[in-house]
PDB file of C-alpha atoms in Angstrom:
ATOM      1  CA  MET A   1      57.161 143.232  80.330  1.00  0.00           C
ATOM      2  CA  LYS A   2      60.683 142.108  80.084  1.00  0.00           C
ATOM      3  CA  LYS A   3      61.102 138.787  80.578  1.00  0.00           C
ATOM      4  CA  VAL A   4      64.202 136.858  80.661  1.00  0.00           C
ATOM      5  CA  ILE A   5      64.048 133.607  77.451  1.00  0.00           C
ATOM      6  CA  LEU A   6      67.019 131.511  76.784  1.00  0.00           C
ATOM      7  CA  ILE A   7      66.725 130.167  73.151  1.00  0.00           C
ATOM      8  CA  THR A   8      68.572 126.359  71.974  1.00  0.00           C
ATOM      9  CA  GLY A   9      69.839 126.736  68.438  1.00  0.00           C
ATOM     10  CA  ALA A  10      69.869 129.339  67.825  1.00  0.00           C
ATOM     11  CA  SER A  11      73.013 130.578  65.566  1.00  0.00           C
ATOM     12  CA  SER A  12      70.891 130.741  62.664  1.00  0.00           C
ATOM     13  CA  GLY A  13      67.184 130.045  60.977  1.00  0.00           C
ATOM     14  CA  MET A  14      64.437 130.230  63.373  1.00  0.00           C
ATOM     15  CA  GLY A  15      65.713 130.659  66.424  1.00  0.00           C
ATOM     16  CA  LYS A  16      68.055 133.410  65.126  1.00  0.00           C
ATOM     17  CA  GLU A  17      65.170 135.110  63.387  1.00  0.00           C
ATOM     18  CA  THR A  18      63.277 135.228  66.736  1.00  0.00           C
ATOM     19  CA  ALA A  19      65.881 135.998  69.377  1.00  0.00           C
ATOM     20  CA  LYS A  20      66.468 139.543  67.021  1.00  0.00           C
ATOM     21  CA  LYS A  21      62.694 140.283  67.389  1.00  0.00           C
ATOM     22  CA  LEU A  22      62.246 139.485  71.030  1.00  0.00           C
ATOM     23  CA  ILE A  23      65.171 141.344  71.989  1.00  0.00           C
ATOM     24  CA  GLN A  24      63.846 144.721  69.696  1.00  0.00           C
ATOM     25  CA  GLU A  25      61.021 143.725  71.449  1.00  0.00           C
ATOM     26  CA  GLY A  26      63.314 144.830  74.831  1.00  0.00           C
ATOM     27  CA  HIS A  27      63.594 141.152  76.769  1.00  0.00           C
ATOM     28  CA  ILE A  28      66.709 140.125  77.515  1.00  0.00           C
ATOM     29  CA  VAL A  29      67.201 137.463  75.787  1.00  0.00           C
ATOM     30  CA  TYR A  30      70.231 134.208  75.361  1.00  0.00           C
ATOM     31  CA  THR A  31      70.901 132.407  72.989  1.00  0.00           C
ATOM     32  CA  VAL A  32      73.378 128.776  73.000  1.00  0.00           C
ATOM     33  CA  ALA A  33      74.148 127.261  70.085  1.00  0.00           C
ATOM     34  CA  ARG A  34      77.664 125.898  68.951  1.00  0.00           C
ATOM     35  CA  ARG A  35      78.473 127.931  66.722  1.00  0.00           C
ATOM     36  CA  ILE A  36      78.669 131.034  68.804  1.00  0.00           C
ATOM     37  CA  ASP A  37      80.582 133.458  66.081  1.00  0.00           C
ATOM     38  CA  GLN A  38      77.501 133.045  63.793  1.00  0.00           C
ATOM     39  CA  MET A  39      76.103 135.222  66.707  1.00  0.00           C
ATOM     40  CA  GLU A  40      78.049 138.115  67.099  1.00  0.00           C
ATOM     41  CA  ASP A  41      75.485 139.986  65.142  1.00  0.00           C
ATOM     42  CA  LEU A  42      72.918 139.688  68.461  1.00  0.00           C
ATOM     43  CA  LYS A  43      75.427 140.234  70.532  1.00  0.00           C
ATOM     44  CA  ASP A  44      75.060 143.650  68.806  1.00  0.00           C
ATOM     45  CA  MET A  45      72.024 143.930  69.106  1.00  0.00           C
ATOM     46  CA  GLY A  46      72.168 143.499  73.012  1.00  0.00           C
ATOM     47  CA  GLY A  47      71.879 139.935  72.766  1.00  0.00           C
ATOM     48  CA  HIS A  48      73.369 137.036  74.968  1.00  0.00           C
ATOM     49  CA  PRO A  49      75.236 134.567  72.902  1.00  0.00           C
ATOM     50  CA  ILE A  50      76.825 131.280  74.747  1.00  0.00           C
ATOM     51  CA  LYS A  51      78.447 128.332  73.110  1.00  0.00           C
ATOM     52  CA  MET A  52      77.085 125.519  74.128  1.00  0.00           C
ATOM     53  CA  ASP A  53      76.584 121.858  73.267  1.00  0.00           C
ATOM     54  CA  VAL A  54      72.934 120.754  73.923  1.00  0.00           C
ATOM     55  CA  THR A  55      74.306 117.077  74.587  1.00  0.00           C
ATOM     56  CA  ASN A  56      76.718 118.430  76.874  1.00  0.00           C
ATOM     57  CA  GLU A  57      75.516 118.453  80.749  1.00  0.00           C
ATOM     58  CA  GLU A  58      78.211 120.320  82.001  1.00  0.00           C
ATOM     59  CA  ASP A  59      77.674 122.920  79.082  1.00  0.00           C
ATOM     60  CA  ILE A  60      74.236 123.050  79.846  1.00  0.00           C
ATOM     61  CA  GLN A  61      74.286 123.428  84.114  1.00  0.00           C
ATOM     62  CA  ASN A  62      76.863 126.377  83.017  1.00  0.00           C
ATOM     63  CA  VAL A  63      74.493 128.014  80.895  1.00  0.00           C
ATOM     64  CA  VAL A  64      71.846 128.288  83.677  1.00  0.00           C
ATOM     65  CA  ASP A  65      73.949 128.891  86.428  1.00  0.00           C
ATOM     66  CA  THR A  66      75.475 132.099  84.310  1.00  0.00           C
ATOM     67  CA  ILE A  67      71.354 133.137  84.085  1.00  0.00           C
ATOM     68  CA  VAL A  68      70.513 132.825  87.304  1.00  0.00           C
ATOM     69  CA  LYS A  69      73.456 134.191  88.611  1.00  0.00           C
ATOM     70  CA  GLU A  70      73.051 137.967  86.199  1.00  0.00           C
ATOM     71  CA  GLN A  71      69.274 137.423  86.753  1.00  0.00           C
ATOM     72  CA  GLY A  72      67.991 135.814  89.277  1.00  0.00           C
ATOM     73  CA  LYS A  73      65.814 134.061  87.212  1.00  0.00           C
ATOM     74  CA  ILE A  74      65.068 131.979  83.629  1.00  0.00           C
ATOM     75  CA  ASP A  75      61.059 132.917  82.643  1.00  0.00           C
ATOM     76  CA  VAL A  76      61.062 131.458  79.206  1.00  0.00           C
ATOM     77  CA  LEU A  77      62.777 128.467  77.659  1.00  0.00           C
ATOM     78  CA  TRP A  78      62.310 127.798  74.037  1.00  0.00           C
ATOM     79  CA  ASN A  79      64.167 124.223  72.884  1.00  0.00           C
ATOM     80  CA  ASN A  80      64.298 124.848  69.371  1.00  0.00           C
ATOM     81  CA  ALA A  81      68.014 123.299  68.927  1.00  0.00           C
ATOM     82  CA  GLY A  82      67.132 120.040  66.433  1.00  0.00           C
ATOM     83  CA  PHE A  83      67.922 118.634  63.168  1.00  0.00           C
ATOM     84  CA  GLY A  84      66.319 115.872  60.471  1.00  0.00           C
ATOM     85  CA  LEU A  85      68.542 112.862  59.637  1.00  0.00           C
ATOM     86  CA  TYR A  86      66.829 111.416  56.765  1.00  0.00           C
ATOM     87  CA  GLY A  87      67.161 107.949  54.439  1.00  0.00           C
ATOM     88  CA  SER A  88      66.126 104.617  55.298  1.00  0.00           C
ATOM     89  CA  ILE A  89      66.104 102.335  58.243  1.00  0.00           C
ATOM     90  CA  GLU A  90      68.025  99.921  56.832  1.00  0.00           C
ATOM     91  CA  ASP A  91      70.714 101.984  55.572  1.00  0.00           C
ATOM     92  CA  VAL A  92      71.657 104.889  57.966  1.00  0.00           C
ATOM     93  CA  PRO A  93      73.451 103.266  60.137  1.00  0.00           C
ATOM     94  CA  LEU A  94      72.236 103.327  64.556  1.00  0.00           C
ATOM     95  CA  ASP A  95      75.311 105.632  65.737  1.00  0.00           C
ATOM     96  CA  GLU A  96      73.691 108.585  63.363  1.00  0.00           C
ATOM     97  CA  ALA A  97      69.885 107.105  64.976  1.00  0.00           C
ATOM     98  CA  ARG A  98      71.256 107.897  68.382  1.00  0.00           C
ATOM     99  CA  LYS A  99      72.443 110.861  67.703  1.00  0.00           C
ATOM    100  CA  GLN A 100      69.268 112.347  66.339  1.00  0.00           C
ATOM    101  CA  PHE A 101      67.455 111.231  69.795  1.00  0.00           C
ATOM    102  CA  GLU A 102      70.086 113.161  71.595  1.00  0.00           C
ATOM    103  CA  VAL A 103      69.647 116.160  70.177  1.00  0.00           C
ATOM    104  CA  ASN A 104      66.683 116.007  69.458  1.00  0.00           C
ATOM    105  CA  VAL A 105      64.927 114.234  72.239  1.00  0.00           C
ATOM    106  CA  PHE A 106      67.950 114.276  75.135  1.00  0.00           C
ATOM    107  CA  GLY A 107      69.190 117.557  74.630  1.00  0.00           C
ATOM    108  CA  MET A 108      66.383 118.770  75.023  1.00  0.00           C
ATOM    109  CA  ALA A 109      64.971 116.674  78.427  1.00  0.00           C
ATOM    110  CA  ALA A 110      68.432 117.660  79.905  1.00  0.00           C
ATOM    111  CA  MET A 111      67.686 121.106  79.574  1.00  0.00           C
ATOM    112  CA  THR A 112      64.292 121.648  80.474  1.00  0.00           C
ATOM    113  CA  GLN A 113      65.489 119.473  83.868  1.00  0.00           C
ATOM    114  CA  LYS A 114      68.313 122.258  84.472  1.00  0.00           C
ATOM    115  CA  VAL A 115      65.525 124.930  84.014  1.00  0.00           C
ATOM    116  CA  VAL A 116      62.315 123.446  86.153  1.00  0.00           C
ATOM    117  CA  PRO A 117      63.716 124.054  89.386  1.00  0.00           C
ATOM    118  CA  ILE A 118      63.762 127.713  88.712  1.00  0.00           C
ATOM    119  CA  MET A 119      60.834 127.893  87.415  1.00  0.00           C
ATOM    120  CA  ARG A 120      58.965 125.643  89.933  1.00  0.00           C
ATOM    121  CA  LYS A 121      60.514 127.843  92.619  1.00  0.00           C
ATOM    122  CA  ALA A 122      59.097 131.076  91.259  1.00  0.00           C
ATOM    123  CA  LYS A 123      55.349 129.843  90.563  1.00  0.00           C
ATOM    124  CA  ALA A 124      55.884 130.986  86.129  1.00  0.00           C
ATOM    125  CA  GLY A 125      57.557 129.731  83.476  1.00  0.00           C
ATOM    126  CA  THR A 126      57.063 129.157  79.918  1.00  0.00           C
ATOM    127  CA  ILE A 127      58.417 125.569  78.227  1.00  0.00           C
ATOM    128  CA  ILE A 128      58.284 126.056  74.401  1.00  0.00           C
ATOM    129  CA  ASN A 129      58.921 123.201  72.693  1.00  0.00           C
ATOM    130  CA  THR A 130      60.179 123.120  69.171  1.00  0.00           C
ATOM    131  CA  SER A 131      58.487 120.128  67.282  1.00  0.00           C
ATOM    132  CA  SER A 132      57.100 120.561  63.683  1.00  0.00           C
ATOM    133  CA  MET A 133      54.408 118.890  61.497  1.00  0.00           C
ATOM    134  CA  GLY A 134      56.593 115.634  61.353  1.00  0.00           C
ATOM    135  CA  GLY A 135      55.822 115.224  65.236  1.00  0.00           C
ATOM    136  CA  LYS A 136      51.943 114.241  63.481  1.00  0.00           C
ATOM    137  CA  MET A 137      52.814 112.890  60.189  1.00  0.00           C
ATOM    138  CA  TYR A 138      55.790 111.277  57.974  1.00  0.00           C
ATOM    139  CA  PHE A 139      57.785 111.060  55.119  1.00  0.00           C
ATOM    140  CA  PRO A 140      59.466 108.318  53.346  1.00  0.00           C
ATOM    141  CA  MET A 141      62.839 107.941  54.101  1.00  0.00           C
ATOM    142  CA  GLY A 142      61.973 110.580  57.063  1.00  0.00           C
ATOM    143  CA  ALA A 143      61.738 106.843  59.862  1.00  0.00           C
ATOM    144  CA  TRP A 144      64.032 108.631  62.408  1.00  0.00           C
ATOM    145  CA  TYR A 145      63.436 112.278  62.615  1.00  0.00           C
ATOM    146  CA  HIS A 146      59.801 111.755  62.329  1.00  0.00           C
ATOM    147  CA  ALA A 147      60.134 108.919  65.520  1.00  0.00           C
ATOM    148  CA  SER A 148      62.323 112.065  67.205  1.00  0.00           C
ATOM    149  CA  LYS A 149      59.356 114.663  66.674  1.00  0.00           C
ATOM    150  CA  HIS A 150      56.783 111.755  67.987  1.00  0.00           C
ATOM    151  CA  ALA A 151      58.461 111.489  71.241  1.00  0.00           C
ATOM    152  CA  VAL A 152      58.926 115.346  71.782  1.00  0.00           C
ATOM    153  CA  GLU A 153      55.002 115.530  71.377  1.00  0.00           C
ATOM    154  CA  GLY A 154      54.787 112.845  73.858  1.00  0.00           C
ATOM    155  CA  LEU A 155      56.697 114.154  76.012  1.00  0.00           C
ATOM    156  CA  SER A 156      55.691 118.106  76.275  1.00  0.00           C
ATOM    157  CA  ASP A 157      52.349 116.491  76.472  1.00  0.00           C
ATOM    158  CA  CYS A 158      53.220 114.641  79.838  1.00  0.00           C
ATOM    159  CA  LEU A 159      55.584 117.485  81.258  1.00  0.00           C
ATOM    160  CA  ARG A 160      52.193 119.876  80.381  1.00  0.00           C
ATOM    161  CA  LEU A 161      50.346 117.689  82.898  1.00  0.00           C
ATOM    162  CA  GLU A 162      53.081 117.551  85.471  1.00  0.00           C
ATOM    163  CA  LEU A 163      54.087 121.414  85.533  1.00  0.00           C
ATOM    164  CA  LYS A 164      50.485 122.469  85.335  1.00  0.00           C
ATOM    165  CA  GLN A 165      50.526 122.485  89.134  1.00  0.00           C
ATOM    166  CA  PHE A 166      53.241 124.739  89.220  1.00  0.00           C
ATOM    167  CA  ASN A 167      51.841 127.114  87.492  1.00  0.00           C
ATOM    168  CA  ILE A 168      54.388 126.250  84.358  1.00  0.00           C
ATOM    169  CA  HIS A 169      52.975 126.509  80.975  1.00  0.00           C
ATOM    170  CA  VAL A 170      54.046 123.728  78.071  1.00  0.00           C
ATOM    171  CA  VAL A 171      53.901 124.736  74.290  1.00  0.00           C
ATOM    172  CA  VAL A 172      54.128 122.816  71.712  1.00  0.00           C
ATOM    173  CA  LEU A 173      55.760 124.298  68.180  1.00  0.00           C
ATOM    174  CA  GLU A 174      54.807 122.530  64.954  1.00  0.00           C
ATOM    175  CA  PRO A 175      56.435 123.806  62.117  1.00  0.00           C
ATOM    176  CA  GLY A 176      55.459 123.103  58.616  1.00  0.00           C
ATOM    177  CA  PHE A 177      58.248 124.091  55.734  1.00  0.00           C
ATOM    178  CA  ILE A 178      60.263 127.338  56.816  1.00  0.00           C
ATOM    179  CA  ALA A 179      63.289 128.620  55.083  1.00  0.00           C
ATOM    180  CA  THR A 180      66.048 127.272  57.321  1.00  0.00           C
ATOM    181  CA  GLU A 181      69.033 125.606  56.716  1.00  0.00           C
ATOM    182  CA  PHE A 182      66.817 122.207  57.712  1.00  0.00           C
ATOM    183  CA  GLY A 183      66.484 121.223  53.841  1.00  0.00           C
ATOM    184  CA  SER A 184      70.377 121.144  53.006  1.00  0.00           C
ATOM    185  CA  VAL A 185      71.431 119.291  56.289  1.00  0.00           C
ATOM    186  CA  LEU A 186      69.314 117.153  55.116  1.00  0.00           C
ATOM    187  CA  LEU A 187      70.448 116.819  51.672  1.00  0.00           C
ATOM    188  CA  ASP A 188      73.878 116.478  53.570  1.00  0.00           C
ATOM    189  CA  GLY A 189      73.052 113.544  54.870  1.00  0.00           C
ATOM    190  CA  PHE A 190      71.952 111.305  52.384  1.00  0.00           C
ATOM    191  CA  ASN A 191      74.482 112.402  50.225  1.00  0.00           C
ATOM    192  CA  LYS A 192      76.855 110.451  53.093  1.00  0.00           C
ATOM    193  CA  LEU A 193      74.803 107.298  52.667  1.00  0.00           C
ATOM    194  CA  PRO A 194      75.443 104.273  49.721  1.00  0.00           C
ATOM    195  CA  LYS A 195      75.413 105.103  46.159  1.00  0.00           C
ATOM    196  CA  ASP A 196      74.101 102.012  45.285  1.00  0.00           C
ATOM    197  CA  SER A 197      71.253 101.647  48.113  1.00  0.00           C
ATOM    198  CA  ALA A 198      67.917 100.617  46.999  1.00  0.00           C
ATOM    199  CA  TYR A 199      65.831 103.349  48.292  1.00  0.00           C
ATOM    200  CA  ARG A 200      67.889 105.607  45.394  1.00  0.00           C
ATOM    201  CA  ASP A 201      65.397 106.360  43.293  1.00  0.00           C
ATOM    202  CA  LEU A 202      63.180 107.223  46.183  1.00  0.00           C
ATOM    203  CA  MET A 203      65.638 109.324  48.042  1.00  0.00           C
ATOM    204  CA  ASP A 204      66.674 110.789  44.991  1.00  0.00           C
ATOM    205  CA  LYS A 205      63.321 112.216  44.129  1.00  0.00           C
ATOM    206  CA  ILE A 206      62.873 113.297  47.920  1.00  0.00           C
ATOM    207  CA  MET A 207      66.187 115.503  46.926  1.00  0.00           C
ATOM    208  CA  GLU A 208      64.637 117.047  43.929  1.00  0.00           C
ATOM    209  CA  GLY A 209      61.083 118.312  45.776  1.00  0.00           C
ATOM    210  CA  THR A 210      63.576 119.619  48.480  1.00  0.00           C
ATOM    211  CA  LYS A 211      65.681 121.864  46.373  1.00  0.00           C
ATOM    212  CA  LYS A 212      62.112 122.763  44.559  1.00  0.00           C
ATOM    213  CA  ALA A 213      60.872 123.789  47.936  1.00  0.00           C
ATOM    214  CA  ALA A 214      63.917 125.906  48.981  1.00  0.00           C
ATOM    215  CA  GLN A 215      64.161 127.558  46.036  1.00  0.00           C
ATOM    216  CA  GLY A 216      60.614 128.761  44.670  1.00  0.00           C
ATOM    217  CA  ASN A 217      57.736 129.001  47.040  1.00  0.00           C
ATOM    218  CA  GLY A 218      57.263 125.889  49.082  1.00  0.00           C
ATOM    219  CA  SER A 219      58.926 128.113  52.455  1.00  0.00           C
ATOM    220  CA  SER A 220      57.973 129.606  55.134  1.00  0.00           C
ATOM    221  CA  LYS A 221      59.641 133.138  55.938  1.00  0.00           C
ATOM    222  CA  PRO A 222      61.455 132.129  59.717  1.00  0.00           C
ATOM    223  CA  THR A 223      59.545 135.152  60.860  1.00  0.00           C
ATOM    224  CA  VAL A 224      56.014 132.677  61.030  1.00  0.00           C
ATOM    225  CA  ILE A 225      57.921 131.494  63.512  1.00  0.00           C
ATOM    226  CA  SER A 226      59.760 134.229  64.970  1.00  0.00           C
ATOM    227  CA  ASP A 227      55.481 136.388  65.499  1.00  0.00           C
ATOM    228  CA  SER A 228      54.366 132.778  67.220  1.00  0.00           C
ATOM    229  CA  ILE A 229      56.867 132.552  69.655  1.00  0.00           C
ATOM    230  CA  SER A 230      56.465 136.594  70.507  1.00  0.00           C
ATOM    231  CA  LYS A 231      52.305 136.000  70.792  1.00  0.00           C
ATOM    232  CA  ILE A 232      53.320 133.027  73.542  1.00  0.00           C
ATOM    233  CA  VAL A 233      56.239 134.842  75.588  1.00  0.00           C
ATOM    234  CA  ASN A 234      54.014 137.621  75.676  1.00  0.00           C
ATOM    235  CA  SER A 235      51.049 135.342  76.400  1.00  0.00           C
ATOM    236  CA  ASN A 236      49.904 134.644  80.590  1.00  0.00           C
ATOM    237  CA  ASN A 237      47.891 132.143  79.085  1.00  0.00           C
ATOM    238  CA  PRO A 238      49.043 130.195  75.764  1.00  0.00           C
ATOM    239  CA  LYS A 239      47.836 127.956  73.850  1.00  0.00           C
ATOM    240  CA  THR A 240      48.934 124.317  74.291  1.00  0.00           C
ATOM    241  CA  ARG A 241      50.031 124.018  70.672  1.00  0.00           C
ATOM    242  CA  TYR A 242      50.914 126.828  67.565  1.00  0.00           C
ATOM    243  CA  ARG A 243      50.604 124.651  64.130  1.00  0.00           C
ATOM    244  CA  VAL A 244      52.397 127.592  61.805  1.00  0.00           C
ATOM    245  CA  GLY A 245      53.872 127.417  58.141  1.00  0.00           C
ATOM    246  CA  LYS A 246      53.627 126.072  54.357  1.00  0.00           C
ATOM    247  CA  PHE A 247      51.839 122.993  54.619  1.00  0.00           C
ATOM    248  CA  ALA A 248      51.605 122.273  58.496  1.00  0.00           C
ATOM    249  CA  LYS A 249      47.871 122.618  58.551  1.00  0.00           C
ATOM    250  CA  PRO A 250      46.545 120.913  55.654  1.00  0.00           C
ATOM    251  CA  MET A 251      49.081 117.961  56.040  1.00  0.00           C
ATOM    252  CA  VAL A 252      48.145 117.034  59.880  1.00  0.00           C
ATOM    253  CA  TRP A 253      44.526 117.614  58.992  1.00  0.00           C
ATOM    254  CA  MET A 254      44.786 114.966  56.634  1.00  0.00           C
ATOM    255  CA  ARG A 255      46.934 112.690  58.791  1.00  0.00           C
ATOM    256  CA  THR A 256      44.842 112.584  61.602  1.00  0.00           C
ATOM    257  CA  TYR A 257      41.114 112.875  59.655  1.00  0.00           C
ATOM    258  CA  LEU A 258      41.707 110.596  56.213  1.00  0.00           C
ATOM    259  CA  GLY A 259      43.208 107.175  57.680  1.00  0.00           C
ATOM    260  CA  ASP A 260      46.227 105.367  56.713  1.00  0.00           C
ATOM    261  CA  ASP A 261      45.835 103.884  53.485  1.00  0.00           C
ATOM    262  CA  LEU A 262      44.652 107.004  52.248  1.00  0.00           C
ATOM    263  CA  PHE A 263      47.370 108.832  53.780  1.00  0.00           C
ATOM    264  CA  ASP A 264      50.009 107.440  52.705  1.00  0.00           C
ATOM    265  CA  LYS A 265      48.952 107.099  48.567  1.00  0.00           C
ATOM    266  CA  ILE A 266      48.658 111.259  49.062  1.00  0.00           C
ATOM    267  CA  VAL A 267      52.231 111.532  50.268  1.00  0.00           C
ATOM    268  CA  MET A 268      53.650 108.743  47.623  1.00  0.00           C
ATOM    269  CA  SER A 269      51.637 110.458  44.534  1.00  0.00           C
ATOM    270  CA  GLN A 270      53.851 113.156  45.399  1.00  0.00           C
ATOM    271  CA  MET A 271      56.993 111.024  44.431  1.00  0.00           C
TER     272      MET A 271
END
C-alpha cells in the first residue's frame, strides 16, 4: 500500500539510502534537510525534497502544510535528523551542548508536535524516532550525544503510550555503527577542542578507533537501516524497537546484563 512518508535528515547516509528504497517501492516520499542541493538525486527519482532546518519551527510548519495540501495526509514520520557531539564534559562549551539537544531532541519533538494532530485525526500513523545503541549505553567523551539519545528513548516511550489510543505506532530505531558521515562529524568536533586538553590522550585513541572503523569492517552499510525502515513502513503492527547494525545487539546486551563495573572495564579496555 502506497504511503506518504516524511523523512528528516535525508541529505546523506541512512536517510538518503532509505528514501531511495522507499521511492523505489512506490511510496510518496518527502525528504527534508538543510542541504537541499544534496537531495537532487532523490528528486530525479520521484521524491519530494524540501529545504528545512529542524530547529526552525516556521520551516517545520511550512513543510507539514505543504505535504497536507498536496497529499491530504502524512502516514509515516521518520525523525532521523541528528548528529554526534563528542568531547569531555569539561571541554565542550554548553552552547554546543544545547545545539546537540536542539537538533537531536527538541527538533524531533517539534516535528512530532506538528504531525501528530494530522495522524490523530486520521486515527492512523507511524512515527519512527532514530535513537542509537548509544541511547542504551555509553562511551567516554560522548556525554552530550549519549544524553540526547537517552532522552530520545524516554520521550519515545512516553509518546508510544500517549498515542496508542489513536492507533499511532511509535517505533525506536537503535542503530549500531553505520557507515555514514557520523564519524567525520565526530572528528571535526574533536578538532575544535583545546589542543592542550587534559583528555587529549583519550581523544586521540577514540579518533584512531573511529578512523579504523570507517576504513575497515567496523561499520554496517546504510542498507541495513533502509531494510529495517522498509519493514516498519510496510508493517501493520511494527515492533517498538529495531536494533540493527554493527555491535548494536551485543553492546546493549552487555550494558544490560553485565553491570556498571564490568561494562566500564570492557569499554575502557578498548581505549
